[in-house]
Coordinates of C-alpha atoms in Angstrom, one line a residue:
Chain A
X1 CA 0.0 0.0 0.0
X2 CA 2.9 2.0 0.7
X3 CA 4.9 1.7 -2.1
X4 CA 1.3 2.1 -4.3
X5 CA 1.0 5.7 -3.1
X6 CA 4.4 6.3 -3.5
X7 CA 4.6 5.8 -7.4
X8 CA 0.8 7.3 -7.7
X9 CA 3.1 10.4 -6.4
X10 CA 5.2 10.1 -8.6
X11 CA 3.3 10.0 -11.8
X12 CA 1.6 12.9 -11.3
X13 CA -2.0 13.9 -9.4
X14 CA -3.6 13.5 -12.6
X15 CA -3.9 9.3 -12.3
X16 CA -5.3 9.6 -9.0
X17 CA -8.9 10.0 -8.2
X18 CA -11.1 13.2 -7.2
X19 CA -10.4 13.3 -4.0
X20 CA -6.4 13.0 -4.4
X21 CA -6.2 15.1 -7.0
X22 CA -6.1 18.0 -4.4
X23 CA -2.8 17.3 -3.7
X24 CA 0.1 19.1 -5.6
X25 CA 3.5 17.9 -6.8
X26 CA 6.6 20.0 -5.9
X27 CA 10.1 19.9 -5.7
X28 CA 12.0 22.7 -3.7
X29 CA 15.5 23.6 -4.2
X30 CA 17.5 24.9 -1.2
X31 CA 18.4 27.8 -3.2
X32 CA 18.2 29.0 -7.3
X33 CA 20.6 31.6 -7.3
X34 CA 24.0 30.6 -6.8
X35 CA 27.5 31.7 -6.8
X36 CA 31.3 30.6 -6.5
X37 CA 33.2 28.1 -8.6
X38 CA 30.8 25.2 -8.0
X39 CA 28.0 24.8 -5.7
X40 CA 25.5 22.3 -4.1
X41 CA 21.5 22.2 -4.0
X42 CA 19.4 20.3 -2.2
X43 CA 15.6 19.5 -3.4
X44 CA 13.0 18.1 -1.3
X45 CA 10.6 16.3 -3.7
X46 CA 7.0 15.9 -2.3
X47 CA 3.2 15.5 -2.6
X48 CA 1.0 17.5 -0.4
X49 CA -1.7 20.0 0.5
X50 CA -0.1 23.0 1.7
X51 CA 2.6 24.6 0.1
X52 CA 5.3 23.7 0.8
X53 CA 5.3 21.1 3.5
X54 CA 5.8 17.7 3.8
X55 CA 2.6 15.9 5.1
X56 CA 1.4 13.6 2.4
X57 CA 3.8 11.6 0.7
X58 CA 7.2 11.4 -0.8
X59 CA 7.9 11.9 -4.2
X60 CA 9.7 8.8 -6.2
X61 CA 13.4 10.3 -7.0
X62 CA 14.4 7.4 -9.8
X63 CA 12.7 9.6 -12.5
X64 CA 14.4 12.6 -12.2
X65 CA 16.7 13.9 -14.3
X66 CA 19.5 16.7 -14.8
X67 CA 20.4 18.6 -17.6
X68 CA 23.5 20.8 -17.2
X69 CA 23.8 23.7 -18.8
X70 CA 25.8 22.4 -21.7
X71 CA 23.2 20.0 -22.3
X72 CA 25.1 16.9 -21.0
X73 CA 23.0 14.8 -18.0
X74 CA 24.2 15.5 -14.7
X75 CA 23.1 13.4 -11.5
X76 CA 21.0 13.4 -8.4
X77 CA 23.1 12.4 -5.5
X78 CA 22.4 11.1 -2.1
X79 CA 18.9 10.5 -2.5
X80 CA 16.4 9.5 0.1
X81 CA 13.2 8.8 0.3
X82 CA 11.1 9.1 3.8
X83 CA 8.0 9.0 4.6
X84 CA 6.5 12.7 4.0
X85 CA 9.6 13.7 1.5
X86 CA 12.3 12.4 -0.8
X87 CA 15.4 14.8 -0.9
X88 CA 18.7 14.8 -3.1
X89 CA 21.2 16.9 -3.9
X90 CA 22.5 18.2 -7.1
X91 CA 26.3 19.1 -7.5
X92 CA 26.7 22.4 -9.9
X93 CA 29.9 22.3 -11.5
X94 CA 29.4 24.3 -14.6
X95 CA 28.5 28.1 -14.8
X96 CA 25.0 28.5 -16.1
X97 CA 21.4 27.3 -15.7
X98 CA 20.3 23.3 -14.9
X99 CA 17.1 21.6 -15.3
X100 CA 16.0 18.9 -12.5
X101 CA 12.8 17.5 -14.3
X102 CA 10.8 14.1 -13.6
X103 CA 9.2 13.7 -16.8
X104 CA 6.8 10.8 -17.9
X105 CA 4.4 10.2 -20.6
X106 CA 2.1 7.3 -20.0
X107 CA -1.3 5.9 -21.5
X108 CA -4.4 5.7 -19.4
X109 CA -7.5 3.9 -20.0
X110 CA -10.1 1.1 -20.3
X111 CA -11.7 -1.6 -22.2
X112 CA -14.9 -3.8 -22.1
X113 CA -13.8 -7.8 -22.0
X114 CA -17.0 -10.2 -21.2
X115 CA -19.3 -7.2 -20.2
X116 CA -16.8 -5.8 -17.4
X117 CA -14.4 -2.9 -17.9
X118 CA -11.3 -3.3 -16.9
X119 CA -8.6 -0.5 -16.9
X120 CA -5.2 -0.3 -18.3
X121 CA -2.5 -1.0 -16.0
X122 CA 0.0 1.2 -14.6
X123 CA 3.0 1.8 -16.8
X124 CA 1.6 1.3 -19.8
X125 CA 3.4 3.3 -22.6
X126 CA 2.4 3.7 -26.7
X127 CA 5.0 0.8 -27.0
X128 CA 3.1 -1.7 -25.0
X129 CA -0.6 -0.8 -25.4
X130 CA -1.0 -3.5 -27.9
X131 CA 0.3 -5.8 -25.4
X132 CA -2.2 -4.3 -22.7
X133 CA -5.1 -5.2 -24.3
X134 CA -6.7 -9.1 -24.7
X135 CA -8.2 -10.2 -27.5
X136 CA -11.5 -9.4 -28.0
X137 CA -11.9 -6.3 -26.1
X138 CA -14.1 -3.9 -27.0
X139 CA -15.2 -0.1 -26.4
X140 CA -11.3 0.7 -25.8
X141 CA -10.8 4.3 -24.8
X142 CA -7.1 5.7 -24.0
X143 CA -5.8 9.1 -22.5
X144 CA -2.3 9.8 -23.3
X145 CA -0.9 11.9 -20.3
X146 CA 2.5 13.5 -20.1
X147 CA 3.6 15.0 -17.1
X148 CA 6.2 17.1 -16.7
X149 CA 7.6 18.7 -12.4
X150 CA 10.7 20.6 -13.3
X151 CA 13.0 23.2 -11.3
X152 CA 15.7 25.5 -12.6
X153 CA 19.0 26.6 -10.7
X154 CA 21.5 28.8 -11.9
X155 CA 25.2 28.9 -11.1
X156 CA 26.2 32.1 -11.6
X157 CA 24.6 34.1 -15.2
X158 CA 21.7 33.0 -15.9
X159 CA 21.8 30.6 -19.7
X160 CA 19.1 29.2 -21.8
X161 CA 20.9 26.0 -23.4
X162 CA 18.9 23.8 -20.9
X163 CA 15.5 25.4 -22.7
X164 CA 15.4 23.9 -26.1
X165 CA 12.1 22.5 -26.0
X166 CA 11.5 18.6 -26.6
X167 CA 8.0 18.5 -28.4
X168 CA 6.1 16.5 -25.9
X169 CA 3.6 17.6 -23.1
X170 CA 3.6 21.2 -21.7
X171 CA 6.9 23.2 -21.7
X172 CA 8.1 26.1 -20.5
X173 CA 10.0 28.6 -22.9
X174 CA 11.7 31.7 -20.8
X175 CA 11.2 35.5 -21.9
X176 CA 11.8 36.5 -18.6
X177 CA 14.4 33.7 -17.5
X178 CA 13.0 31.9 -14.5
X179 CA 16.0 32.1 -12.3
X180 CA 15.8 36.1 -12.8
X181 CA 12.9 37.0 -11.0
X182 CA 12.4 40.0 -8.7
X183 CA 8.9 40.9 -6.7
X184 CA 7.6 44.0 -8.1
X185 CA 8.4 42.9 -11.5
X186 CA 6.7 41.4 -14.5
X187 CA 8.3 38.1 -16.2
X188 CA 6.6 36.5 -19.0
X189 CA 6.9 32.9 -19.9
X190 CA 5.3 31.0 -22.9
X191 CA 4.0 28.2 -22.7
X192 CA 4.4 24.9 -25.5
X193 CA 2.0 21.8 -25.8
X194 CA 3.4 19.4 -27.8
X195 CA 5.8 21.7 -29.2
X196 CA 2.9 24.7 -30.3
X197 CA 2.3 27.7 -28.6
X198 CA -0.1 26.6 -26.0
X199 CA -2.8 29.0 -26.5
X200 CA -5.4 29.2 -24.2
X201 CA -3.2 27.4 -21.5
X202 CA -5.2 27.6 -17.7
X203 CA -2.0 28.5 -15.8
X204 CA -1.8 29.1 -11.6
X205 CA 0.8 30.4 -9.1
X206 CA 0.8 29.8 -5.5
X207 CA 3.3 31.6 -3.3
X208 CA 4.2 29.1 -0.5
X209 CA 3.9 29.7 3.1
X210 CA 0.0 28.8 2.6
X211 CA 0.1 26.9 6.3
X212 CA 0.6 30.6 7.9
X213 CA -2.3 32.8 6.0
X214 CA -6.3 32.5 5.4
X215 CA -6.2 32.6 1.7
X216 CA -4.5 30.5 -1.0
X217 CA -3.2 33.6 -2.8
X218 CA -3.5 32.1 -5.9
X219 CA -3.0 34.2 -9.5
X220 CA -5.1 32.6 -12.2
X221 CA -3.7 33.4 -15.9
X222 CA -4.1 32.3 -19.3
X223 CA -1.9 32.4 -21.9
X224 CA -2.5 34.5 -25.3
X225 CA -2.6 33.2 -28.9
X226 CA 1.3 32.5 -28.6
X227 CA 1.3 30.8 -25.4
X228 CA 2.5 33.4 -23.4
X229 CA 1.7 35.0 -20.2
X230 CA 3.0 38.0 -17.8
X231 CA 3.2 37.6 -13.6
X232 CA 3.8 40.6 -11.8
X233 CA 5.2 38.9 -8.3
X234 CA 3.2 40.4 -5.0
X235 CA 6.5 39.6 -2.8
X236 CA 9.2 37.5 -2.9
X237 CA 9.5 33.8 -2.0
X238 CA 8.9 30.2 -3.4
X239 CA 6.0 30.1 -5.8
X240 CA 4.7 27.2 -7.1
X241 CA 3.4 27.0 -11.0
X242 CA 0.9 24.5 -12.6
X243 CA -0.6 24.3 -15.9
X244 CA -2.7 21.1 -16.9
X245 CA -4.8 20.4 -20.2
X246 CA -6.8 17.9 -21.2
X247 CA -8.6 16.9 -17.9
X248 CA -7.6 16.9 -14.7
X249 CA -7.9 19.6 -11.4
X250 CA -6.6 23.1 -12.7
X251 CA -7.5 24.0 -16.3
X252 CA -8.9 21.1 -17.9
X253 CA -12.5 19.8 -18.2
X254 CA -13.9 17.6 -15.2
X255 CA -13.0 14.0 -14.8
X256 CA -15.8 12.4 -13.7
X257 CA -17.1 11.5 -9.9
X258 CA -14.2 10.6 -7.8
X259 CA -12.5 6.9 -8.1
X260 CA -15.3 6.0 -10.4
X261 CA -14.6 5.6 -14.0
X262 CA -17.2 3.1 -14.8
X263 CA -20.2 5.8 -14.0
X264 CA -18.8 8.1 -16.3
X265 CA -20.5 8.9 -19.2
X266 CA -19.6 6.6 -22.1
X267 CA -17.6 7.8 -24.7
X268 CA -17.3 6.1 -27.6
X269 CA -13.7 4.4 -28.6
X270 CA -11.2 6.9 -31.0
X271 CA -8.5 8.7 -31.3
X272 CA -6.6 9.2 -28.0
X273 CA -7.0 11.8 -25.9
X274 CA -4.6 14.1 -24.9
X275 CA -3.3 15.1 -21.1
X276 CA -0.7 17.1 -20.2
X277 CA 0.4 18.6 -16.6
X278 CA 3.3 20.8 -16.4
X279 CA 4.8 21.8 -12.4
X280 CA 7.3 23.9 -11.3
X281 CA 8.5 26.2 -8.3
X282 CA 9.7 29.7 -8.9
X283 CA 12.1 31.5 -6.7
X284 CA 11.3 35.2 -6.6
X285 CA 13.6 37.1 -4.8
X286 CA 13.1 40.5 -3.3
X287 CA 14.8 43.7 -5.2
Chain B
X1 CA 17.3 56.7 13.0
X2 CA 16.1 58.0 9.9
X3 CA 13.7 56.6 7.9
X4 CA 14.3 55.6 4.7
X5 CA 17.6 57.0 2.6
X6 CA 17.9 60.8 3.6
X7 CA 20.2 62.4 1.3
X8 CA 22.0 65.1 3.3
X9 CA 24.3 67.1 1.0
X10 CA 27.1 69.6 2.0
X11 CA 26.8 73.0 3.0
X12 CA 28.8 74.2 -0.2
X13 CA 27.1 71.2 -2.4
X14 CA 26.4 71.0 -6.0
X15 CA 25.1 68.3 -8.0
X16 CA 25.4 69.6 -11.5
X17 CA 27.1 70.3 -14.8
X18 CA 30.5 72.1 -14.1
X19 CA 29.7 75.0 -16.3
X20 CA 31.6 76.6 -18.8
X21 CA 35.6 77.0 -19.9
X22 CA 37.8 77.0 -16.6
X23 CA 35.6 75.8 -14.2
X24 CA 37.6 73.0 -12.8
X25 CA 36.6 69.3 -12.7
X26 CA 37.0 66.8 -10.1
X27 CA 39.1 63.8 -11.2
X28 CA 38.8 61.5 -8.0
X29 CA 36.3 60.0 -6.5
X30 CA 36.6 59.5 -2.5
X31 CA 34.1 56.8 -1.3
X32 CA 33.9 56.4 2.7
X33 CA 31.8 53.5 4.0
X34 CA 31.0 53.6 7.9
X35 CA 30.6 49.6 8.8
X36 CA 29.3 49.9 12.2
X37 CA 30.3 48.0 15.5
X38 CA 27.3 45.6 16.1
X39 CA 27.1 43.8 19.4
X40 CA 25.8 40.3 18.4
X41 CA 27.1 37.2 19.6
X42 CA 28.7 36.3 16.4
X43 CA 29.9 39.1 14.4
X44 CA 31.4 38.5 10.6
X45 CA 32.2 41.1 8.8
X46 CA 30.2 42.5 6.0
X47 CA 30.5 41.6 2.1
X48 CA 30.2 44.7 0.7
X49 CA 30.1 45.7 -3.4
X50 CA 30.2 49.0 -4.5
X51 CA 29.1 50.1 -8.2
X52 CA 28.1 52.7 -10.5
X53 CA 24.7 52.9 -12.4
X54 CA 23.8 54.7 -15.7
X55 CA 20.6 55.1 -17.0
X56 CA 21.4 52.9 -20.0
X57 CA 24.7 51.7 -19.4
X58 CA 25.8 48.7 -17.9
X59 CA 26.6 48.9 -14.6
X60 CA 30.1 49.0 -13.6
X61 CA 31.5 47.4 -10.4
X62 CA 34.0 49.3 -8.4
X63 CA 35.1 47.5 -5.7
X64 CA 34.3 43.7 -3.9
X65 CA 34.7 43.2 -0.4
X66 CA 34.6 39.5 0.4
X67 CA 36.4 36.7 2.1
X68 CA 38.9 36.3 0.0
X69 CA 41.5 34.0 2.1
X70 CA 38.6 31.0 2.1
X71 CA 40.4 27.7 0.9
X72 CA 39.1 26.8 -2.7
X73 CA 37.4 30.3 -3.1
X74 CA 34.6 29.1 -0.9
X75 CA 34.1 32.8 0.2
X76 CA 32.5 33.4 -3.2
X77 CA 29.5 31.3 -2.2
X78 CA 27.8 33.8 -0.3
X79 CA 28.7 36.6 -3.2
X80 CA 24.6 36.2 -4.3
X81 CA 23.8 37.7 -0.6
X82 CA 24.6 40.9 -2.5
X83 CA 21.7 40.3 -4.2
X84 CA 20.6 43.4 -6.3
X85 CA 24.9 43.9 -7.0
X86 CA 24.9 39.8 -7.9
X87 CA 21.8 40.6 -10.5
X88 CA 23.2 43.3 -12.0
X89 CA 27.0 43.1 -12.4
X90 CA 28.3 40.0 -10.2
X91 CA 27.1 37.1 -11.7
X92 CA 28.7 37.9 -14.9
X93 CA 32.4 38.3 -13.4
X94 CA 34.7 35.7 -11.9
X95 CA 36.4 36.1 -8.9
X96 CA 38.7 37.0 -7.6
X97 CA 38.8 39.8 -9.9
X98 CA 42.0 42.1 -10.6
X99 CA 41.9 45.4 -8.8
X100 CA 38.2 45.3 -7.7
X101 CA 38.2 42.4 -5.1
X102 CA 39.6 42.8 -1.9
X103 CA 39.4 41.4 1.5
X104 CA 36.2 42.0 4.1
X105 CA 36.9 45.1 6.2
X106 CA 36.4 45.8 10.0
X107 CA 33.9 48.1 11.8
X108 CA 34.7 52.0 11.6
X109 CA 35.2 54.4 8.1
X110 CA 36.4 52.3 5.5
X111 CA 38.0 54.7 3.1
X112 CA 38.5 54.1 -1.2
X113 CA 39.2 56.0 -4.1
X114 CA 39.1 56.0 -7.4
X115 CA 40.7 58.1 -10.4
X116 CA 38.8 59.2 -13.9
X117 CA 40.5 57.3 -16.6
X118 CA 41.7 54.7 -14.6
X119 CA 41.2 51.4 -12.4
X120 CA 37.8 49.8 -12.3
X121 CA 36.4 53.3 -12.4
X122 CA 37.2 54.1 -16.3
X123 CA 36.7 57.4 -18.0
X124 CA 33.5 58.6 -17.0
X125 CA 31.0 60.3 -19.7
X126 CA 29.0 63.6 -18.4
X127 CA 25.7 62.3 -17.3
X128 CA 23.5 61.6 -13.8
X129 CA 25.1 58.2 -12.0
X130 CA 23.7 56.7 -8.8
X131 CA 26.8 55.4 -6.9
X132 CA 25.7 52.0 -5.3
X133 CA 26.9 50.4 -2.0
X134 CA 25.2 46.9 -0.6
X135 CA 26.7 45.0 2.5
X136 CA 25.3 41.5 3.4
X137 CA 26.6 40.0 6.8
X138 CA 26.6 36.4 7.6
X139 CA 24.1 35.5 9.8
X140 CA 23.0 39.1 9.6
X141 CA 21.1 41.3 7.5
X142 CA 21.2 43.0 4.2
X143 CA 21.3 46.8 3.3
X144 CA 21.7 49.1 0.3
X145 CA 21.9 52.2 0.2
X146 CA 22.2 54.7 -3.4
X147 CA 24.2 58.2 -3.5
X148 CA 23.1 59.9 -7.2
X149 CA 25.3 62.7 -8.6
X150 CA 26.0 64.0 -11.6
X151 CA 29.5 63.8 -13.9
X152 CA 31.4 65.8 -13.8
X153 CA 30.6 67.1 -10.4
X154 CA 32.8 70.5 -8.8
X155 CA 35.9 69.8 -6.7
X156 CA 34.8 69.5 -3.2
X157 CA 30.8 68.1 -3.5
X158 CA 29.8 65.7 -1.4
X159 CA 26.9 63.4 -1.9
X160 CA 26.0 61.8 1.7
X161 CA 23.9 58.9 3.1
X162 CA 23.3 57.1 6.3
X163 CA 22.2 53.6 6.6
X164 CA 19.9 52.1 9.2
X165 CA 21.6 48.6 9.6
X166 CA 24.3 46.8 8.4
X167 CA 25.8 50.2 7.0
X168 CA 26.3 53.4 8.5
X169 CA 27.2 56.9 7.0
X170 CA 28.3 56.3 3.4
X171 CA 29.5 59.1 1.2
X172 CA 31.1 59.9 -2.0
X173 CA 33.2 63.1 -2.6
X174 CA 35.1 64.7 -5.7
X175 CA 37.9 66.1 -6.0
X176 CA 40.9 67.3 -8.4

């Protein structure tokens, strides 16, 4: 049961039901503006309510990546996972800007085999599907989700090698770059799906701290025609950035009651649909 | 205490164009920074950065003051403290740096000048400049504090402010 929550953390709040789907996805560097020759970070990786404390669950470690800022991989070291929080430390060697991203695309979904529906299992990929589903099934319906939880930290000047965009799920694309960000002042970001300016994109940003103050705080935006928005920061601080389309809790049409797939309405069997969640947390300093 | 930044200029000041053929212009540029004696139970000294500003130029660092005799330049890792300094200017430079970086200095007037044409200051161009100083303290606080004047000031003007915190009176004067 343990290790079941663990990798539903992991995978995103999207494949959980209503009622988990409250919970947010966050990693949180110990710092995003760095200097000296080379540096450390440390990043607590977690699943929970408030912003940002640990009081949920942990969030799985073996999917993240780094990208230094000359594009090669780069490792997370001395990982641990516990039971509220996983942490890990990046070493920054290079001058410029990293990436530490856990990225997964999966395919969600279900099938009718002798009059019951049964779901896809976890894991499954556009490389297995075929595999997934038995002979004979009918009414097959498939979601393909990609999820991306990402955090920049710069060593140094700020660069933008690490930003080349990949052409799957929601990505960010820097005007303003996101290790440069000062309350007080506006920074625009654009936003990709798939590659494409995402227009239209639901975006939110939560300043952390939430466990000390009545209200959420929460900016709601949407991106214009080329994926772009503009946040003016009310203070400084950790803020933490979601974007979801295609279904799921922020910006995407409803999902159904909680847990319960089979009373959703039917729909019938097509083209796949198409998910995507994109997290980050945003260190804005004060001027 | 004063509120906020109270700029407090001489009684013979003048921040303005030197006018006209033989009126004579200040060269130097004397910068005294007051670090003050702070009772705390652990005391470092302050990381100071001193720098010029320009409406549209970039801005020019004069002089560092940092822990410089760390083993494997780990003084450098607390350079971002400075924060508005590390936006600006800092992050692009390396460190140490030749004739700008210097060691962390004690409590009392710290005293540093600089010469038109030369040094980290370089050949100024007539025009309104906001002098910049920002001192960060280890396990202490941050302040910043901005002296404006204009280039080429008149021998003898002095442009004065007085911090709150981790700085105390901070001027800049001009002279031949």
């Amino acid at each position: 049961m343990k290790a079941r929550h663990v990798i539903a953390g992991a995978v995103g709040a999207l494949l959980l039901s209503g009622a988990a789907q409250a919970h947010r996805q966050w990693m949180l560097p110990s710092s995003t503006t760095l200097s000296g020759n080379e540096s450390w970070v440390t990043v607590d990786a977690a699943v929970s309510n408030d912003l940002f404390y640990f009081e949920h669950n942990p969030m799985r470690t073996d999917n993240i990546r780094v990208t230094q800022p000359d594009g090669s991989e780069g490792k997370i070291e001395n990982s641990a996972t516990g039971k509220y929080r996983s942490t890990f430390d990046v070493h920054l060697t290079q001058p410029g800007t990293y990436r530490i991203a856990s990225v997964s695309t999966g395919i969600m979904g279900s099938y009718m085999v002798n009059g019951e529906q049964k779901r896809l299992p976890r894991g499954t990929t556009k490389d297995n599907l075929a595999g997934a589903i038995p002979a004979g099934a009918t009414n097959v319906q498939t979601t393909e989700a990609s999820n991306r939880n990402e955090i920049f930290v710069t060593l140094g000047a700020p660069t933008a090698t690490i930003f080349k965009p990949t052409g799957a799920g929601i990505e960010l694309v820097p005007v303003t770059h996101p290790n440069d960000l000062v309350s007080g002042e506006a920074a625009t970001f654009q936003f990709l799906l798939d590659g494409k300016p995402a227009a239209g994109l639901k975006v939110t940003a939560i300043p952390g701290g939430i466990r000390y103050r009545d209200s959420l705080g929460q900016m709601d935006l949407i991106t214009d025609k080329d994926g772009k928005l503009t946040i003016t920061w009310p203070q400084p601080g950790m803020y933490w950035l979601n974007a979801s389309t295609g279904g799921g809790r922020e910006g995407g049409e409803a999902m159904g009651a909680p847990g319960s797939t089979a009373q959703k309405p039917q729909r019938p069997a097509g083209p796949p649909q198409r998910r995507a969640s994109y997290v980050t947390t945003l260190e804005v300093l004060a001027p | 205490m004063q509120r906020g930044y109270k700029l407090i200029l001489g009684s013979s000041v003048v921040i303005g164009a030197a006018t006209g053929a033989g009126a004579a212009q200040a060269e130097t540029m004397n910068v005294t920074v007051t670090i003050p004696r702070l009772s705390v139970a652990e005391y470092h000294r302050p990381y100071v950065a001193i720098w010029l500003e320009k409406e549209g130029a970039a801005p020019r660092t004069l002089s560092v003051w940092y822990d410089v005799d760390k083993a494997k330049g780990e003084g450098t890792k607390w350079l971002r403290d400075m924060r508005q300094w590390w936006r600006v200017s800092g992050r692009t430079m390396s460190f140490p740096a030749d004739g700008v970086t210097g060691a962390t200095r004690a409590p009392g007037e710290q005293k540093i000048g600089f010469t038109n044409g030369k040094g980290p200051l370089g050949r100024l161009g007539a025009g309104n400049y906001t002098l910049v100083v920002e001192a960060a303290r280890e396990v202490g606080g941050r302040e910043l504090l901005r002296l404006p004047f204009n280039w080429p000031p008149k021998p003898g003007a002095t442009v004065r402010v007085k911090g709150k915190s981790e700085l105390g009176a901070v001027s800049v004067s001009f002279g031949k």
